[in-house]
XYZ file of C-alpha atoms in Angstrom:
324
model
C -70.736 71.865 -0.600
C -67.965 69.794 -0.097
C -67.972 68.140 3.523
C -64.986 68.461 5.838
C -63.514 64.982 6.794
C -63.922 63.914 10.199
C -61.018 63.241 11.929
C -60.260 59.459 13.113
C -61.057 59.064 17.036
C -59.451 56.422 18.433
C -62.278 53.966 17.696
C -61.271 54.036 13.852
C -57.618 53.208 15.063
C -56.050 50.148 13.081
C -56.432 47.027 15.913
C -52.710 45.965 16.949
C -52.156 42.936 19.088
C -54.669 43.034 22.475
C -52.315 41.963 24.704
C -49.348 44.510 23.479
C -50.225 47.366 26.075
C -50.333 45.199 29.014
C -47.909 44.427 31.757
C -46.732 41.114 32.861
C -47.922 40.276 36.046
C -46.025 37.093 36.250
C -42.778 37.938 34.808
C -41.444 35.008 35.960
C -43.806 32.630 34.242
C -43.704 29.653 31.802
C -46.378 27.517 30.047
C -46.718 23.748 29.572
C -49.121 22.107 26.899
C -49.183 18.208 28.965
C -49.513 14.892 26.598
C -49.089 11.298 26.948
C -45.717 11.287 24.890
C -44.305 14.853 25.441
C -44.654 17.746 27.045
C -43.921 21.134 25.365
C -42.495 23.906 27.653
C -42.499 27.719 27.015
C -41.040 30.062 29.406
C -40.100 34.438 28.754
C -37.895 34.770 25.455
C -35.146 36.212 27.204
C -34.181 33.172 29.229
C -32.936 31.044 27.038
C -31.760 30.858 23.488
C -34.584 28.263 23.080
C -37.601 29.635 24.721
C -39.887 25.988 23.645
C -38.608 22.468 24.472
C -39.925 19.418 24.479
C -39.350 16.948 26.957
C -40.185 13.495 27.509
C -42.618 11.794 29.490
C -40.114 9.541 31.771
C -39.622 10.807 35.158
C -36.255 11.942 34.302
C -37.513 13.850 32.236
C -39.991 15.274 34.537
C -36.665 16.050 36.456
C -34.869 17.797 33.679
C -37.633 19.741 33.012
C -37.850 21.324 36.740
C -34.244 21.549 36.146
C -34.616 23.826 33.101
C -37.148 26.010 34.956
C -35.408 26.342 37.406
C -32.093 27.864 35.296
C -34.627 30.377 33.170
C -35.768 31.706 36.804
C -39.137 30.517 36.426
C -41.336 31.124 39.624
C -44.936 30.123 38.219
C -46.174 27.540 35.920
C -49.643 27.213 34.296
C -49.864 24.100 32.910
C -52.863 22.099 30.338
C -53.795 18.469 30.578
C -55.913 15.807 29.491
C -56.508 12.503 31.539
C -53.994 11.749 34.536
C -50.886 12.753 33.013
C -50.330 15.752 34.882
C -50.456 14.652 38.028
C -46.706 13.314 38.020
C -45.330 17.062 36.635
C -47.423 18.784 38.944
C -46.550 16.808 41.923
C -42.306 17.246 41.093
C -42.845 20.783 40.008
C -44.764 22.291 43.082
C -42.508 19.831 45.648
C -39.306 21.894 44.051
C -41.169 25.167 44.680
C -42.893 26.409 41.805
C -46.326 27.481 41.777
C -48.082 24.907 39.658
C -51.640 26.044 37.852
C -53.498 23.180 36.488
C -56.032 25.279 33.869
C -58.833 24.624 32.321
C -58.821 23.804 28.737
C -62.498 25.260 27.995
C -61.367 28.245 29.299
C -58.070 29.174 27.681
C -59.286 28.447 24.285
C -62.332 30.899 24.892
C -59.833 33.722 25.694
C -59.474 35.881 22.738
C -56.380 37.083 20.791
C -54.309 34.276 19.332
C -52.579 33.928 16.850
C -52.493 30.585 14.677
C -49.018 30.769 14.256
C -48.328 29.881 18.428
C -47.901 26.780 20.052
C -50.060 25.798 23.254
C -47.585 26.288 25.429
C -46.835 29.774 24.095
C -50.024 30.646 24.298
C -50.398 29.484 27.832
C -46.987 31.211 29.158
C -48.243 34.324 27.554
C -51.575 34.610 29.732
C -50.149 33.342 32.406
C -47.888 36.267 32.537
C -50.485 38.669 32.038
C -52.058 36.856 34.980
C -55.197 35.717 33.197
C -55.633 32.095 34.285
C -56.730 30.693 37.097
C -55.955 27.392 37.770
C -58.593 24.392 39.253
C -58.743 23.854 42.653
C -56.176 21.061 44.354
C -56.301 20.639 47.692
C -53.406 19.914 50.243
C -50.957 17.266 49.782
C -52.408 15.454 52.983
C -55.325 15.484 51.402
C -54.597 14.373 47.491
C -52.911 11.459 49.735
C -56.209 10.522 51.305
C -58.380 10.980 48.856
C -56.393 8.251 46.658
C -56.768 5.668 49.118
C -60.421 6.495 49.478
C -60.927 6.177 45.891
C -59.345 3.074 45.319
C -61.049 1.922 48.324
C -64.169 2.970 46.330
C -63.274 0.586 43.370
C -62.389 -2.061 45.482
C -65.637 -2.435 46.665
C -67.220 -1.923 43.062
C -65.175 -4.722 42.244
C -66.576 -7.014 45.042
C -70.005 -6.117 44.323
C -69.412 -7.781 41.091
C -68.905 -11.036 42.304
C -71.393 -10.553 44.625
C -74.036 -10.914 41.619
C -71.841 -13.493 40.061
C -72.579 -15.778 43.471
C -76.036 -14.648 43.174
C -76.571 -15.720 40.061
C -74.971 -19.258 40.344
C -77.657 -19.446 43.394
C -80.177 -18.557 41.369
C -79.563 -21.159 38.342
C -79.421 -23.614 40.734
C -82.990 -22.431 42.438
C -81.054 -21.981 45.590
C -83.590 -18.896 47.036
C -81.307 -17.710 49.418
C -82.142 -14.277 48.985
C -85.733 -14.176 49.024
C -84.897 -15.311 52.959
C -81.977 -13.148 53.639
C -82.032 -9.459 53.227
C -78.372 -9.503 52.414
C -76.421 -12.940 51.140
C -73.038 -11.611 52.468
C -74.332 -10.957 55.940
C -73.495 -13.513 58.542
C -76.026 -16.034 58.012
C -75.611 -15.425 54.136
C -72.242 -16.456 54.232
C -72.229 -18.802 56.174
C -74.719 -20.633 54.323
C -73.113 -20.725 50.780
C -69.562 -21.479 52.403
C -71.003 -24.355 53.733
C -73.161 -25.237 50.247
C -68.879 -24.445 48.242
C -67.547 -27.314 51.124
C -70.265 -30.258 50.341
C -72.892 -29.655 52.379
C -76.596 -29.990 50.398
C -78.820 -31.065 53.308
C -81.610 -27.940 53.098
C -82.067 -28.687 57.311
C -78.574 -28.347 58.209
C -77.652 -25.129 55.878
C -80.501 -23.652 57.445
C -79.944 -24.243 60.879
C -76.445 -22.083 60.206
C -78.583 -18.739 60.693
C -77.863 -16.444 62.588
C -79.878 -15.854 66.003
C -81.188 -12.383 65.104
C -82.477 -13.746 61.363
C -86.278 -13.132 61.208
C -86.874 -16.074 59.480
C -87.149 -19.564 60.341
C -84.791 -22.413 60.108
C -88.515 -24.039 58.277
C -88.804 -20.952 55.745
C -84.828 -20.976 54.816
C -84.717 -24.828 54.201
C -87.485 -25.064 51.957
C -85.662 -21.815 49.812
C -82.498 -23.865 50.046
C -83.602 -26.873 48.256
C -82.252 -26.250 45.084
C -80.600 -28.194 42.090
C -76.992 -28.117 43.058
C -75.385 -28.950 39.540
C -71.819 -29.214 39.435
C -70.979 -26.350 37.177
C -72.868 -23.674 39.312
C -71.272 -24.457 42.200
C -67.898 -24.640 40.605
C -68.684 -20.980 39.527
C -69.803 -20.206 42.950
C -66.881 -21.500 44.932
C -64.382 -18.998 42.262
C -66.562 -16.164 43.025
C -66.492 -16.674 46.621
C -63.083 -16.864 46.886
C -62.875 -13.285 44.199
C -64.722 -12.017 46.551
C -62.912 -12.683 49.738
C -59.842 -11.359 47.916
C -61.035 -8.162 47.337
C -62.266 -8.174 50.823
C -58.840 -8.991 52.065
C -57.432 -6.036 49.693
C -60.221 -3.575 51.409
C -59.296 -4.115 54.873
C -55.481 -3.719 54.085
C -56.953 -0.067 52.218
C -58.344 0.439 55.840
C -55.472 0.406 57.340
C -53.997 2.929 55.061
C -57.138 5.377 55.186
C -56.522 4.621 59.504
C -53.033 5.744 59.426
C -53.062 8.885 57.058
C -56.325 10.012 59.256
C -54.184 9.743 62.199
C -51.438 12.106 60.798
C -54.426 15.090 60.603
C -54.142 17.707 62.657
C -57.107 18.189 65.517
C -59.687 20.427 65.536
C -61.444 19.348 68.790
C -59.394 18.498 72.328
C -61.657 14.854 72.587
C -60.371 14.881 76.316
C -62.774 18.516 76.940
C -65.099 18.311 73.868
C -65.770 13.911 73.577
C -67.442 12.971 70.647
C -71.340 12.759 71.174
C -73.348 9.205 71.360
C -74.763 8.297 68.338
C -78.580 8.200 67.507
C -78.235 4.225 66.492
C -75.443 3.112 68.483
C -73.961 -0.394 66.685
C -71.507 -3.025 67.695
C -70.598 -3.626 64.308
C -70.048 -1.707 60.741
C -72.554 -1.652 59.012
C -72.396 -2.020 54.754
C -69.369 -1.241 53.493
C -68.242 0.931 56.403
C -64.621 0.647 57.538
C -63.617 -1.532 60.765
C -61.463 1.194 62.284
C -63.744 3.869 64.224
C -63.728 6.725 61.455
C -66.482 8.632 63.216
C -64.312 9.610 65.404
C -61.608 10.515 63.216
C -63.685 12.239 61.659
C -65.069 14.214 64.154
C -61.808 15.041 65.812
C -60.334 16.490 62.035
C -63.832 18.483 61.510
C -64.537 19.277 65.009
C -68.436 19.034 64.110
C -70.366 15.895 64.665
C -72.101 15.533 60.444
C -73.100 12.084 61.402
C -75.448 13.659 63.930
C -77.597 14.835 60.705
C -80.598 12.658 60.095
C -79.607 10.521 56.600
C -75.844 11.366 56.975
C -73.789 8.257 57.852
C -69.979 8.143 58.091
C -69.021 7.515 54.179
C -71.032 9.888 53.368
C -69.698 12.370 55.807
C -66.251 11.211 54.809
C -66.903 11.957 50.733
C -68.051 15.644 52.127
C -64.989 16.529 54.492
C -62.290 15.365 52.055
């Protein structure tokens, strides 16, 4: 008995192109694949009678390329980067108005459906207009512009700590024990000491007596660990690292400045005059580690309008890292 075929449901359909049923969300949308060199630009075929370009790297070109969005009525912009190099495009592109996506790479190439004869960019215009990306987070302007001083505030200091152990080190070939006697050799008493050691001075006795008031230990107990074997070549290698790292020092208080001015440019969340900031826990006359001279508590405080610092292990860079 001959069996009747079964008629094709649409699971036995031949598979056409996934994306071919669906509507553009983003009509008005255009791709860009980043690189160091070039950047290659898609936007909808019926814009132009070249729908890819590539354009340069320069910021002219940056400028040209806004430019050419901006003729093919492009409104949105998805864009995929390695490294730093979008930062520039992004920056021109969403101060002219577009809407700038930075996506993530992992992401788009997990998305199913292309085809190997597309370029990047292609690729990327055509989700984006089907409104399948989503781009990383950036925050505000105000905020990109803080966070770069704050960074490079971050590797200024990483910097200094290097010659910190550089100094240490020349102390330490020369037997000079100043910091089995000091908790911290560029504290005051520190300081003061191996300034005076990189101008002449070798007499254990009068080095020591330079400590500070507060120092727990003796002028008796820091003599005998500064009787060391001051050798010519050491303390030439001290003296250059001192003065390395009272560059850098120089270069983080000018940072400061910066960080104080762009802090002073955010908006309040607290009225200080009805709501002043609370007294610390550990009040201090002076910063303490690597914390700015400008009072960022209560910068911080009157941006946030919550007191973090208050938290038991939560001082003011730490607070900082959190809020921006």
């Amino acid at each position: 008995m001959m069996k009747t075929p079964k008629s094709k449901s649409r699971f036995h359909q031949p598979r056409t192109n996934e994306t071919s049923d669906l509507r553009p969300i983003n009509p008005n949308a255009a791709g860009i694949d980043i690189g160091s060199e070039f950047h290659w630009v898609s936007v909808p075929k019926d814009r132009a009678s070249e729908s890819v370009r590539r354009f340069g790297c320069y910021t002219a070109d940056l400028y040209a390329l806004a430019d050419w969005l901006a003729v093919c009525r492009v409104k949105t912009v998805a864009m995929e980067s390695t490294g730093v190099y979008w930062i520039a495009l992004f920056q021109i592109l969403e101060t002219r108005g577009f809407e700038v996506k930075l996506v993530n790479a992992h992401h788009v190439k997990t998305l199913p459906g292309r085809k190997t004869d597309i370029l990047d960019c292609q690729w990327l215009q055509q989700l984006h207009s089907y409104g399948l990306l989503s781009g990383s987070f950036r925050p505000e302007d105000q905020i990109c512009v803080l966070r770069s001083y704050v960074r490079h505030r971050d590797s200024l200091i990483k910097s200094a700590c290097v010659h910190i152990q550089r100094m240490q080190k020349a102390l330490t070939q020369m037997n000079v024990q100043l910091h089995k006697v000091v908790s911290d050799i560029t504290g005051t008493t520190g300081m003061a000491i191996i300034r005076a050691i990189v101008a002449g001075e070798r007499d254990p006795q009068i080095l020591a007596a330079k400590r500070h008031h507060r120092t727990k230990r003796s002028e008796t107990e820091i003599a005998a660990a500064l009787n060391g074997d001051y050798r010519n070549e050491h303390i030439f290698v001290l003296q250059q690292e001192l003065q390395l790292y009272d560059v850098y020092q120089v270069q983080i208080a000018a940072c400061d400045r910066q960080i104080q001015e762009c802090l002073a440019q955010f908006n309040n969340k607290v009225n200080l005059d009805e709501f002043p900031l609370p007294q610390s826990k550990h009040p201090r006359n002076k910063p303490q580690g690597n914390e700015p001279a400008f009072d960022l508590r209560t910068h911080l405080y009157r941006i946030s309008g919550v007191d973090f610092t208050a938290i038991d292990g939560l001082g003011i860079l730490t607070v900082q890292t959190i809020d921006f």
